[in-house]
C-alpha cells in the first residue's frame, strides 16, 4: 500500500476504536517513513467521537540506533507516540540468525530500550521475537532487564505460530508470575496463524493475564497471517462470562466497513467462509438451518450481522440451493411478492429441485423463470423487496457510510463482488 492509502486505513481504524496503531517500519523505506509520520501527525492528534479517542501511534524498529532514530522521528509528532523495538530470543534465532550469545542479546536489548527512552519517547514496547520457542528462564531475565531500562509494554510473540493455546496461555501466566517488575509493564500478545491457532492463542493469552492483544484486520500478516481483529473482538463480546468479563473499546459496527476497505487497498481477498467477515458467514443454505432461521434467528446465529455493520438482502440470510426446503423457498416467493396455492407450490417445488440439482445457487431470475409457466402463474402482490441476486458475496450489503476522506476511486469500486487489508497491525487494550 502507498502512504496515502495507509493514512486512509488509519483514519478508519480510529473510527473502529483501536487503542494502538502500529503504523509501519519507518527504517524500511522512505515511503514507509512518510506513511508513519503522516499518520502520527494527523491521526495521532485528531480526537474522534464523543470520547475524543486518539490512538497510540507506534513505529517498529530493530534493536539498533538507526532504526530507533527513524522510528522516533516518525512517531514523535503524535500526541501518544510509541517505539516498538524487538530482538530474537530463541536459541535457534540467536545462533543461526543473530549469531550472538544470550548475554550479548540481553545487553543489546537493555541498551536500546534505554536509548529509546533517552530520546524522549515515553512509551517503549519491547518484543522478544520468537518468545514461544525461547527458554523461559532466559525470557524472565531479559524482560526484567528491559523493564528496568524503561520498557512499558512487553509483547510475547508466537512468531512462527507453533504454540498450542494451553501452551501459550501458560507461557503468559508464567511470565506474569516469574518476571521481576512485570507489574510495571503491560503484557501483550502477538500470535501468528501457521497452525490456524492465532485467535485461540490470543484469547488464551488474554485469559492468562495479557492486557494488550496485537491483531490485524482480516487476519492478514506474514505467511499464514496474524490473529484476526474481528474474531478476537467478537469472541470476547459473545462469551464475556468465560473470560472474566473482559472487553475491548472496539465499535463493532465498523467491522464490515473496515474489513472491506482493507481488502480493497491490500488486494488480499477474504475467503467466503472466513469467520465474521466472509461472504458466507451469515448465509444459510441448508434446509434445516433455513427452517430454524425463519422461526428464530438464534437457532443458528450467535452474532447479529447488524452488530458488525452489515445487512442482508433478506432478513434471515437465506441462500437458495439444492439443500433448501419448502419453508425457505416459500418465504422467498413471499418476499418476491408471489402467492401460490399449495397444489401449485408442490409442482413448483418439484421443478425448483430439478433446477437446483444443476446449479450451485438459485437466483431471483431463476425463480421468476420457473414461475413463468402458465400452469404455475401465481398471483402477484406489491413488494418493496430489493431484487438482488443471491449469489456469492452479494448476499449482504454494507450500510455503513463511506468516510468522506476516501479517494474517489474507492467509492466507485465499492460494490464489486470481490472487494479487495492493511499492513497496519492493530492492538486492543483490555482493562487491567
Short mmCIF file of N, CA and C in Angstrom, two decimals, residues 326 329 343-359 362 366-377:
data_model
loop_
_atom_site.label_atom_id
_atom_site.label_comp_id
_atom_site.label_asym_id
_atom_site.label_seq_id
_atom_site.Cartn_x
_atom_site.Cartn_y
_atom_site.Cartn_z
N UNK A 326 -38.91 -26.55 1.68
CA UNK A 326 -40.13 -25.85 1.30
C UNK A 326 -40.32 -24.54 2.04
N UNK A 329 -38.02 -21.83 0.53
CA UNK A 329 -38.40 -21.46 -0.83
C UNK A 329 -39.70 -20.66 -0.83
N UNK A 343 -51.25 -26.67 -4.04
CA UNK A 343 -51.08 -27.60 -5.15
C UNK A 343 -50.06 -27.08 -6.16
N UNK A 344 -50.19 -25.80 -6.51
CA UNK A 344 -49.23 -25.22 -7.45
C UNK A 344 -47.83 -25.15 -6.86
N UNK A 345 -47.77 -24.89 -5.56
CA UNK A 345 -46.45 -24.82 -4.93
C UNK A 345 -45.73 -26.16 -5.01
N UNK A 346 -46.43 -27.28 -4.81
CA UNK A 346 -45.79 -28.58 -4.88
C UNK A 346 -45.24 -28.84 -6.28
N UNK A 347 -46.00 -28.45 -7.31
CA UNK A 347 -45.49 -28.58 -8.68
C UNK A 347 -44.26 -27.70 -8.89
N UNK A 348 -44.37 -26.46 -8.38
CA UNK A 348 -43.24 -25.53 -8.50
C UNK A 348 -42.01 -26.07 -7.76
N UNK A 349 -42.20 -26.58 -6.57
CA UNK A 349 -41.07 -27.05 -5.76
C UNK A 349 -40.37 -28.23 -6.44
N UNK A 350 -41.13 -29.09 -7.09
CA UNK A 350 -40.53 -30.21 -7.80
C UNK A 350 -39.62 -29.70 -8.91
N UNK A 351 -40.11 -28.74 -9.68
CA UNK A 351 -39.29 -28.17 -10.75
C UNK A 351 -38.10 -27.39 -10.18
N UNK A 352 -38.33 -26.71 -9.07
CA UNK A 352 -37.23 -26.00 -8.40
C UNK A 352 -36.09 -26.96 -8.06
N UNK A 353 -36.42 -28.11 -7.49
CA UNK A 353 -35.41 -29.08 -7.10
C UNK A 353 -34.64 -29.59 -8.31
N UNK A 354 -35.33 -29.76 -9.45
CA UNK A 354 -34.65 -30.23 -10.65
C UNK A 354 -33.61 -29.21 -11.12
N UNK A 355 -33.96 -27.95 -11.05
CA UNK A 355 -33.01 -26.89 -11.44
C UNK A 355 -31.89 -26.77 -10.42
N UNK A 356 -32.24 -26.85 -9.15
CA UNK A 356 -31.25 -26.68 -8.08
C UNK A 356 -30.19 -27.78 -8.11
N UNK A 357 -30.53 -28.97 -8.59
CA UNK A 357 -29.55 -30.05 -8.70
C UNK A 357 -28.46 -29.70 -9.70
N UNK A 358 -28.75 -28.79 -10.63
CA UNK A 358 -27.80 -28.46 -11.69
C UNK A 358 -27.07 -27.14 -11.46
N UNK A 359 -27.55 -26.33 -10.50
CA UNK A 359 -26.95 -25.02 -10.26
C UNK A 359 -26.51 -24.91 -8.80
N UNK A 362 -29.48 -20.59 -6.69
CA UNK A 362 -30.70 -20.22 -7.40
C UNK A 362 -30.95 -18.74 -7.17
N UNK A 366 -33.96 -17.01 -11.69
CA UNK A 366 -34.33 -18.43 -11.83
C UNK A 366 -35.74 -18.67 -11.31
N UNK A 367 -36.05 -18.06 -10.16
CA UNK A 367 -37.37 -18.22 -9.57
C UNK A 367 -38.44 -17.68 -10.52
N UNK A 368 -38.20 -16.51 -11.08
CA UNK A 368 -39.18 -15.92 -11.98
C UNK A 368 -39.35 -16.74 -13.25
N UNK A 369 -38.23 -17.34 -13.72
CA UNK A 369 -38.32 -18.19 -14.91
C UNK A 369 -39.17 -19.42 -14.63
N UNK A 370 -39.00 -20.01 -13.46
CA UNK A 370 -39.79 -21.17 -13.09
C UNK A 370 -41.27 -20.82 -12.97
N UNK A 371 -41.54 -19.63 -12.52
CA UNK A 371 -42.92 -19.19 -12.33
C UNK A 371 -43.59 -18.76 -13.63
N UNK A 372 -42.81 -18.63 -14.71
CA UNK A 372 -43.36 -18.13 -15.97
C UNK A 372 -44.25 -19.14 -16.67
N UNK A 373 -44.14 -20.42 -16.31
CA UNK A 373 -45.02 -21.45 -16.87
C UNK A 373 -46.47 -21.07 -16.58
N UNK A 374 -47.28 -21.02 -17.60
CA UNK A 374 -48.65 -20.57 -17.41
C UNK A 374 -49.43 -21.42 -16.43
N UNK A 375 -49.02 -22.68 -16.28
CA UNK A 375 -49.72 -23.55 -15.34
C UNK A 375 -49.37 -23.23 -13.89
N UNK A 376 -48.24 -22.50 -13.73
CA UNK A 376 -47.81 -22.16 -12.37
C UNK A 376 -47.95 -20.68 -12.09
N UNK A 377 -48.48 -19.96 -13.05
CA UNK A 377 -48.53 -18.50 -12.91
C UNK A 377 -49.21 -18.10 -11.61
#
